[in-house]
Amino acid sequence: GIQVEQSPPDLILQEGANSTLRCNFSDSVNNLQWFHQNPWGQLINLFYIPSGTKQNGRLSATTVATERYSLLYISSSQTTDSGVYFCAGGGFKTIFGAGTRLFVKA
Amino acid sequence: EAGVTQSPTHLIKTRGQQATLRCSPISGHTSVYWYQQALGLGLQFLLWYDEGEERNRGNFPPRFSGRQFPNYSSELNVNALELEDSALYLCASSLLGDEQFFGPGTRLTVL
């Protein structure tokens, strides 16, 4: 089956710093998504990005489908960005990466 | 527009009992997905229903089952509960193959 690898597994940032999270897939996937899971467990949709680049405020994402990876950029990080970031994708079975745990210090 | 809803929010059961979790998708969505997230771990795909049919299931034993009703809501049943079934169970809905939207989850505790 498809394997999804996220890096880094953990990230600590000072408020205001920028960061890049990466998601690698072992095979081509469609319907690639990025999520932020808040401390209460709710998954918040960030991007639906099978290919190309999208931006939403301080966040942007790029998926290079031919090379089977996606990047999530967080600029000018805030303490409220803390949490776990997941990428996911697949065909008949949606596979989630293990996540990147982000902590932003004030 | 209402999002995906799940009930109950919390559920406490004892080993050997059965648990039933419910999910209502976003209006117009025909696909419902179930995931298990054990404490501190990632999400594991459980089941996918579309148009009332089971389309795929993850690597879980048969005591995990479910169904989708004509109004596209769904039910997840876990029989013969074991301690390791304690987890957050998340439901998502989508149009077929499209972006998935998640509910708030049901936290199941097995004592």
PDB file of C-alpha atoms in Angstrom:
ATOM      1  CA  GLY A   1       0.000   0.000   0.000  1.00  0.00           C
ATOM      2  CA  ILE A   2       0.886   3.649  -0.180  1.00  0.00           C
ATOM      3  CA  GLN A   3       3.279   4.953   2.468  1.00  0.00           C
ATOM      4  CA  VAL A   4       3.179   8.550   3.662  1.00  0.00           C
ATOM      5  CA  GLU A   5       6.165  10.116   5.371  1.00  0.00           C
ATOM      6  CA  GLN A   6       6.049  13.497   7.081  1.00  0.00           C
ATOM      7  CA  SER A   7       8.995  15.554   8.235  1.00  0.00           C
ATOM      8  CA  PRO A   8      10.075  16.814  10.607  1.00  0.00           C
ATOM      9  CA  PRO A   9       8.231  14.808  13.285  1.00  0.00           C
ATOM     10  CA  ASP A  10       8.606  17.637  15.804  1.00  0.00           C
ATOM     11  CA  LEU A  11       9.242  21.334  15.391  1.00  0.00           C
ATOM     12  CA  ILE A  12       9.678  24.122  17.912  1.00  0.00           C
ATOM     13  CA  LEU A  13       9.535  27.693  16.645  1.00  0.00           C
ATOM     14  CA  GLN A  14       9.806  31.125  18.130  1.00  0.00           C
ATOM     15  CA  GLU A  15       6.753  33.236  17.411  1.00  0.00           C
ATOM     16  CA  GLY A  16       7.236  35.071  14.127  1.00  0.00           C
ATOM     17  CA  ALA A  17       9.454  32.427  12.526  1.00  0.00           C
ATOM     18  CA  ASN A  18       8.728  30.673   9.238  1.00  0.00           C
ATOM     19  CA  SER A  19       8.662  26.927   8.654  1.00  0.00           C
ATOM     20  CA  THR A  20       8.255  24.291   5.963  1.00  0.00           C
ATOM     21  CA  LEU A  21       6.608  20.929   6.554  1.00  0.00           C
ATOM     22  CA  ARG A  22       7.071  18.130   4.054  1.00  0.00           C
ATOM     23  CA  CYS A  23       4.970  15.159   2.998  1.00  0.00           C
ATOM     24  CA  ASN A  24       6.343  12.384   0.779  1.00  0.00           C
ATOM     25  CA  PHE A  25       4.239   9.671  -0.830  1.00  0.00           C
ATOM     26  CA  SER A  26       5.560   6.306  -2.004  1.00  0.00           C
ATOM     27  CA  ASP A  27       3.187   6.332  -4.973  1.00  0.00           C
ATOM     28  CA  SER A  28       1.073   8.864  -6.801  1.00  0.00           C
ATOM     29  CA  VAL A  29      -2.032   9.962  -4.949  1.00  0.00           C
ATOM     30  CA  ASN A  30      -5.009  12.067  -5.721  1.00  0.00           C
ATOM     31  CA  ASN A  31      -7.057  14.145  -3.288  1.00  0.00           C
ATOM     32  CA  LEU A  32      -4.044  15.211  -1.202  1.00  0.00           C
ATOM     33  CA  GLN A  33      -5.060  17.245   1.843  1.00  0.00           C
ATOM     34  CA  TRP A  34      -3.369  19.083   4.723  1.00  0.00           C
ATOM     35  CA  PHE A  35      -5.017  19.270   8.142  1.00  0.00           C
ATOM     36  CA  HIS A  36      -4.339  20.912  11.481  1.00  0.00           C
ATOM     37  CA  GLN A  37      -5.488  18.982  14.528  1.00  0.00           C
ATOM     38  CA  ASN A  38      -6.285  21.175  17.497  1.00  0.00           C
ATOM     39  CA  PRO A  39      -5.815  20.113  21.142  1.00  0.00           C
ATOM     40  CA  TRP A  40      -9.422  18.883  21.305  1.00  0.00           C
ATOM     41  CA  GLY A  41      -8.872  16.485  18.410  1.00  0.00           C
ATOM     42  CA  GLN A  42     -10.779  18.400  15.758  1.00  0.00           C
ATOM     43  CA  LEU A  43      -9.244  18.170  12.287  1.00  0.00           C
ATOM     44  CA  ILE A  44      -9.295  21.508  10.514  1.00  0.00           C
ATOM     45  CA  ASN A  45      -9.023  21.517   6.721  1.00  0.00           C
ATOM     46  CA  LEU A  46      -6.115  23.631   5.549  1.00  0.00           C
ATOM     47  CA  PHE A  47      -5.718  22.738   1.888  1.00  0.00           C
ATOM     48  CA  TYR A  48      -7.120  20.356  -0.686  1.00  0.00           C
ATOM     49  CA  ILE A  49      -4.232  20.323  -3.124  1.00  0.00           C
ATOM     50  CA  PRO A  50      -3.798  17.386  -5.519  1.00  0.00           C
ATOM     51  CA  SER A  51      -1.347  19.536  -7.492  1.00  0.00           C
ATOM     52  CA  GLY A  52      -0.136  23.100  -7.819  1.00  0.00           C
ATOM     53  CA  THR A  53       0.117  25.887  -5.266  1.00  0.00           C
ATOM     54  CA  LYS A  54      -2.470  27.492  -3.017  1.00  0.00           C
ATOM     55  CA  GLN A  55      -2.308  30.228  -0.428  1.00  0.00           C
ATOM     56  CA  ASN A  56      -4.549  31.127   2.477  1.00  0.00           C
ATOM     57  CA  GLY A  57      -3.304  33.981   4.605  1.00  0.00           C
ATOM     58  CA  ARG A  58      -0.037  33.038   6.303  1.00  0.00           C
ATOM     59  CA  LEU A  59      -0.270  29.475   5.029  1.00  0.00           C
ATOM     60  CA  SER A  60       0.522  28.161   1.600  1.00  0.00           C
ATOM     61  CA  ALA A  61       0.983  24.716   0.102  1.00  0.00           C
ATOM     62  CA  THR A  62       2.600  23.248  -2.973  1.00  0.00           C
ATOM     63  CA  THR A  63       2.123  19.742  -4.346  1.00  0.00           C
ATOM     64  CA  VAL A  64       4.409  18.342  -7.037  1.00  0.00           C
ATOM     65  CA  ALA A  65       2.383  15.295  -8.022  1.00  0.00           C
ATOM     66  CA  THR A  66       4.967  13.982 -10.519  1.00  0.00           C
ATOM     67  CA  GLU A  67       7.581  13.840  -7.745  1.00  0.00           C
ATOM     68  CA  ARG A  68       5.118  12.620  -5.095  1.00  0.00           C
ATOM     69  CA  TYR A  69       5.593  15.281  -2.455  1.00  0.00           C
ATOM     70  CA  SER A  70       3.809  18.220  -0.930  1.00  0.00           C
ATOM     71  CA  LEU A  71       5.025  21.148   1.170  1.00  0.00           C
ATOM     72  CA  LEU A  72       3.171  23.261   3.707  1.00  0.00           C
ATOM     73  CA  TYR A  73       4.609  26.698   4.449  1.00  0.00           C
ATOM     74  CA  ILE A  74       3.784  28.593   7.619  1.00  0.00           C
ATOM     75  CA  SER A  75       4.962  32.185   7.722  1.00  0.00           C
ATOM     76  CA  SER A  76       5.108  34.536  10.715  1.00  0.00           C
ATOM     77  CA  SER A  77       4.067  31.716  13.047  1.00  0.00           C
ATOM     78  CA  GLN A  78       1.762  32.419  15.982  1.00  0.00           C
ATOM     79  CA  THR A  79       1.184  30.490  19.205  1.00  0.00           C
ATOM     80  CA  THR A  80      -2.225  29.481  17.879  1.00  0.00           C
ATOM     81  CA  ASP A  81      -0.470  27.573  15.069  1.00  0.00           C
ATOM     82  CA  SER A  82       0.652  25.005  17.639  1.00  0.00           C
ATOM     83  CA  GLY A  83      -0.748  21.518  17.186  1.00  0.00           C
ATOM     84  CA  VAL A  84      -0.285  18.566  14.879  1.00  0.00           C
ATOM     85  CA  TYR A  85      -0.237  18.912  11.118  1.00  0.00           C
ATOM     86  CA  PHE A  86      -1.236  15.941   8.983  1.00  0.00           C
ATOM     87  CA  CYS A  87      -1.124  15.292   5.274  1.00  0.00           C
ATOM     88  CA  ALA A  88      -3.320  12.607   3.763  1.00  0.00           C
ATOM     89  CA  GLY A  89      -4.192  11.163   0.408  1.00  0.00           C
ATOM     90  CA  GLY A  90      -4.970   8.020  -1.488  1.00  0.00           C
ATOM     91  CA  GLY A  91      -7.429   6.349  -3.752  1.00  0.00           C
ATOM     92  CA  PHE A  92      -9.758   3.765  -2.284  1.00  0.00           C
ATOM     93  CA  LYS A  93      -8.033   4.050   1.072  1.00  0.00           C
ATOM     94  CA  THR A  94      -7.002   7.390   2.560  1.00  0.00           C
ATOM     95  CA  ILE A  95      -3.599   7.201   4.209  1.00  0.00           C
ATOM     96  CA  PHE A  96      -2.482   9.715   6.804  1.00  0.00           C
ATOM     97  CA  GLY A  97       1.081  10.588   7.630  1.00  0.00           C
ATOM     98  CA  ALA A  98       2.253  10.344  11.238  1.00  0.00           C
ATOM     99  CA  GLY A  99       2.079  14.114  11.550  1.00  0.00           C
ATOM    100  CA  THR A 100       4.365  16.998  12.444  1.00  0.00           C
ATOM    101  CA  ARG A 101       3.932  18.224  16.019  1.00  0.00           C
ATOM    102  CA  LEU A 102       4.488  21.999  16.048  1.00  0.00           C
ATOM    103  CA  PHE A 103       4.983  24.118  19.144  1.00  0.00           C
ATOM    104  CA  VAL A 104       5.265  27.885  18.749  1.00  0.00           C
ATOM    105  CA  LYS A 105       6.791  29.708  21.708  1.00  0.00           C
ATOM    106  CA  ALA A 106       5.695  33.210  22.634  1.00  0.00           C
TER     107      ALA A 106
ATOM    108  CA  GLU B   1     -24.373  24.933   6.323  1.00  0.00           C
ATOM    109  CA  ALA B   2     -24.024  22.350   9.078  1.00  0.00           C
ATOM    110  CA  GLY B   3     -20.794  20.412   9.249  1.00  0.00           C
ATOM    111  CA  VAL B   4     -20.259  16.737   9.977  1.00  0.00           C
ATOM    112  CA  THR B   5     -21.801  15.754  13.289  1.00  0.00           C
ATOM    113  CA  GLN B   6     -20.979  12.777  15.490  1.00  0.00           C
ATOM    114  CA  SER B   7     -22.613  11.279  18.545  1.00  0.00           C
ATOM    115  CA  PRO B   8     -22.031  10.633  21.305  1.00  0.00           C
ATOM    116  CA  THR B   9     -19.116  12.918  22.211  1.00  0.00           C
ATOM    117  CA  HIS B  10     -17.865  10.486  24.818  1.00  0.00           C
ATOM    118  CA  LEU B  11     -18.624   6.826  25.357  1.00  0.00           C
ATOM    119  CA  ILE B  12     -17.491   4.616  28.201  1.00  0.00           C
ATOM    120  CA  LYS B  13     -17.839   0.850  27.905  1.00  0.00           C
ATOM    121  CA  THR B  14     -16.396  -2.231  29.554  1.00  0.00           C
ATOM    122  CA  ARG B  15     -14.495  -5.059  27.899  1.00  0.00           C
ATOM    123  CA  GLY B  16     -16.720  -7.385  25.910  1.00  0.00           C
ATOM    124  CA  GLN B  17     -19.515  -4.882  25.407  1.00  0.00           C
ATOM    125  CA  GLN B  18     -20.620  -3.401  22.093  1.00  0.00           C
ATOM    126  CA  ALA B  19     -20.299   0.251  21.089  1.00  0.00           C
ATOM    127  CA  THR B  20     -22.313   2.122  18.465  1.00  0.00           C
ATOM    128  CA  LEU B  21     -21.065   5.432  17.089  1.00  0.00           C
ATOM    129  CA  ARG B  22     -23.067   7.659  14.758  1.00  0.00           C
ATOM    130  CA  CYS B  23     -22.174  10.152  12.053  1.00  0.00           C
ATOM    131  CA  SER B  24     -24.211  12.584   9.967  1.00  0.00           C
ATOM    132  CA  PRO B  25     -22.460  13.892   6.850  1.00  0.00           C
ATOM    133  CA  ILE B  26     -22.600  17.326   5.333  1.00  0.00           C
ATOM    134  CA  SER B  27     -25.766  17.748   3.314  1.00  0.00           C
ATOM    135  CA  GLY B  28     -25.213  16.544  -0.240  1.00  0.00           C
ATOM    136  CA  HIS B  29     -22.219  14.359   0.585  1.00  0.00           C
ATOM    137  CA  THR B  30     -22.627  10.694  -0.298  1.00  0.00           C
ATOM    138  CA  SER B  31     -19.367   9.298   1.099  1.00  0.00           C
ATOM    139  CA  VAL B  32     -18.657   8.657   4.759  1.00  0.00           C
ATOM    140  CA  TYR B  33     -15.294   7.567   6.139  1.00  0.00           C
ATOM    141  CA  TRP B  34     -14.383   6.263   9.592  1.00  0.00           C
ATOM    142  CA  TYR B  35     -10.945   6.570  11.186  1.00  0.00           C
ATOM    143  CA  GLN B  36      -9.439   5.461  14.480  1.00  0.00           C
ATOM    144  CA  GLN B  37      -6.889   7.600  16.302  1.00  0.00           C
ATOM    145  CA  ALA B  38      -5.358   5.933  19.322  1.00  0.00           C
ATOM    146  CA  LEU B  39      -3.856   8.262  21.944  1.00  0.00           C
ATOM    147  CA  GLY B  40      -0.871  10.160  20.582  1.00  0.00           C
ATOM    148  CA  LEU B  41      -0.929   8.332  17.260  1.00  0.00           C
ATOM    149  CA  GLY B  42      -1.956   9.079  13.698  1.00  0.00           C
ATOM    150  CA  LEU B  43      -5.222   8.309  12.001  1.00  0.00           C
ATOM    151  CA  GLN B  44      -5.892   4.791  10.777  1.00  0.00           C
ATOM    152  CA  PHE B  45      -8.436   4.259   8.007  1.00  0.00           C
ATOM    153  CA  LEU B  46     -11.304   2.023   9.134  1.00  0.00           C
ATOM    154  CA  LEU B  47     -14.171   2.068   6.640  1.00  0.00           C
ATOM    155  CA  TRP B  48     -15.489   3.921   3.612  1.00  0.00           C
ATOM    156  CA  TYR B  49     -19.143   3.970   2.598  1.00  0.00           C
ATOM    157  CA  ASP B  50     -20.648   5.537  -0.477  1.00  0.00           C
ATOM    158  CA  GLU B  51     -24.251   5.410  -1.676  1.00  0.00           C
ATOM    159  CA  GLY B  52     -25.061   2.849   0.985  1.00  0.00           C
ATOM    160  CA  GLU B  53     -22.309   0.423   0.019  1.00  0.00           C
ATOM    161  CA  GLU B  54     -19.065  -0.442   1.784  1.00  0.00           C
ATOM    162  CA  ARG B  55     -16.332   0.576  -0.693  1.00  0.00           C
ATOM    163  CA  ASN B  56     -13.251  -0.333   1.298  1.00  0.00           C
ATOM    164  CA  ARG B  57     -12.070  -1.232   4.771  1.00  0.00           C
ATOM    165  CA  GLY B  58      -8.756  -0.910   6.543  1.00  0.00           C
ATOM    166  CA  ASN B  59      -6.761  -3.542   8.416  1.00  0.00           C
ATOM    167  CA  PHE B  60      -9.177  -4.028  11.299  1.00  0.00           C
ATOM    168  CA  PRO B  61     -10.824  -7.218  12.553  1.00  0.00           C
ATOM    169  CA  PRO B  62     -14.401  -8.074  11.522  1.00  0.00           C
ATOM    170  CA  ARG B  63     -15.766  -6.984  14.896  1.00  0.00           C
ATOM    171  CA  PHE B  64     -15.459  -3.462  13.481  1.00  0.00           C
ATOM    172  CA  SER B  65     -18.427  -3.023  11.173  1.00  0.00           C
ATOM    173  CA  GLY B  66     -20.828  -0.393  10.075  1.00  0.00           C
ATOM    174  CA  ARG B  67     -23.454   0.689   7.652  1.00  0.00           C
ATOM    175  CA  GLN B  68     -24.709   3.683   5.753  1.00  0.00           C
ATOM    176  CA  PHE B  69     -28.364   4.574   5.744  1.00  0.00           C
ATOM    177  CA  PRO B  70     -30.460   5.906   2.820  1.00  0.00           C
ATOM    178  CA  ASN B  71     -30.048   9.470   4.174  1.00  0.00           C
ATOM    179  CA  TYR B  72     -26.239   8.903   4.003  1.00  0.00           C
ATOM    180  CA  SER B  73     -25.753   8.958   7.764  1.00  0.00           C
ATOM    181  CA  SER B  74     -23.605   6.156   9.083  1.00  0.00           C
ATOM    182  CA  GLU B  75     -23.102   3.959  12.083  1.00  0.00           C
ATOM    183  CA  LEU B  76     -19.918   2.292  13.302  1.00  0.00           C
ATOM    184  CA  ASN B  77     -20.304  -0.777  15.495  1.00  0.00           C
ATOM    185  CA  VAL B  78     -17.520  -2.282  17.536  1.00  0.00           C
ATOM    186  CA  ASN B  79     -18.308  -5.676  19.041  1.00  0.00           C
ATOM    187  CA  ALA B  80     -16.522  -7.533  21.829  1.00  0.00           C
ATOM    188  CA  LEU B  81     -14.681  -4.388  22.934  1.00  0.00           C
ATOM    189  CA  GLU B  82     -11.051  -4.704  23.951  1.00  0.00           C
ATOM    190  CA  LEU B  83      -8.975  -2.289  25.986  1.00  0.00           C
ATOM    191  CA  GLU B  84      -6.948  -1.293  22.912  1.00  0.00           C
ATOM    192  CA  ASP B  85     -10.116  -0.109  21.176  1.00  0.00           C
ATOM    193  CA  SER B  86      -9.953   2.986  23.380  1.00  0.00           C
ATOM    194  CA  ALA B  87      -9.407   5.820  20.924  1.00  0.00           C
ATOM    195  CA  LEU B  88     -10.842   8.871  19.224  1.00  0.00           C
ATOM    196  CA  TYR B  89     -13.082   7.780  16.360  1.00  0.00           C
ATOM    197  CA  LEU B  90     -13.374  10.353  13.607  1.00  0.00           C
ATOM    198  CA  CYS B  91     -15.900  10.446  10.828  1.00  0.00           C
ATOM    199  CA  ALA B  92     -15.490  12.386   7.590  1.00  0.00           C
ATOM    200  CA  SER B  93     -17.735  13.034   4.629  1.00  0.00           C
ATOM    201  CA  SER B  94     -17.162  14.040   1.030  1.00  0.00           C
ATOM    202  CA  LEU B  95     -18.562  13.967  -2.419  1.00  0.00           C
ATOM    203  CA  LEU B  96     -17.209  10.800  -4.034  1.00  0.00           C
ATOM    204  CA  GLY B  97     -13.408  11.002  -4.077  1.00  0.00           C
ATOM    205  CA  ASP B  98     -13.335  14.674  -3.229  1.00  0.00           C
ATOM    206  CA  GLU B  99     -12.124  16.733  -0.240  1.00  0.00           C
ATOM    207  CA  GLN B 100     -12.975  15.184   3.127  1.00  0.00           C
ATOM    208  CA  PHE B 101     -14.433  17.159   6.029  1.00  0.00           C
ATOM    209  CA  PHE B 102     -14.240  15.815   9.549  1.00  0.00           C
ATOM    210  CA  GLY B 103     -16.566  15.745  12.508  1.00  0.00           C
ATOM    211  CA  PRO B 104     -15.487  16.454  16.095  1.00  0.00           C
ATOM    212  CA  GLY B 105     -15.071  12.765  16.934  1.00  0.00           C
ATOM    213  CA  THR B 106     -16.303  10.315  19.537  1.00  0.00           C
ATOM    214  CA  ARG B 107     -13.906   9.470  22.329  1.00  0.00           C
ATOM    215  CA  LEU B 108     -14.386   5.820  23.275  1.00  0.00           C
ATOM    216  CA  THR B 109     -12.978   4.543  26.541  1.00  0.00           C
ATOM    217  CA  VAL B 110     -12.975   0.823  27.266  1.00  0.00           C
ATOM    218  CA  LEU B 111     -12.504  -0.126  30.910  1.00  0.00           C
TER     219      LEU B 111
END
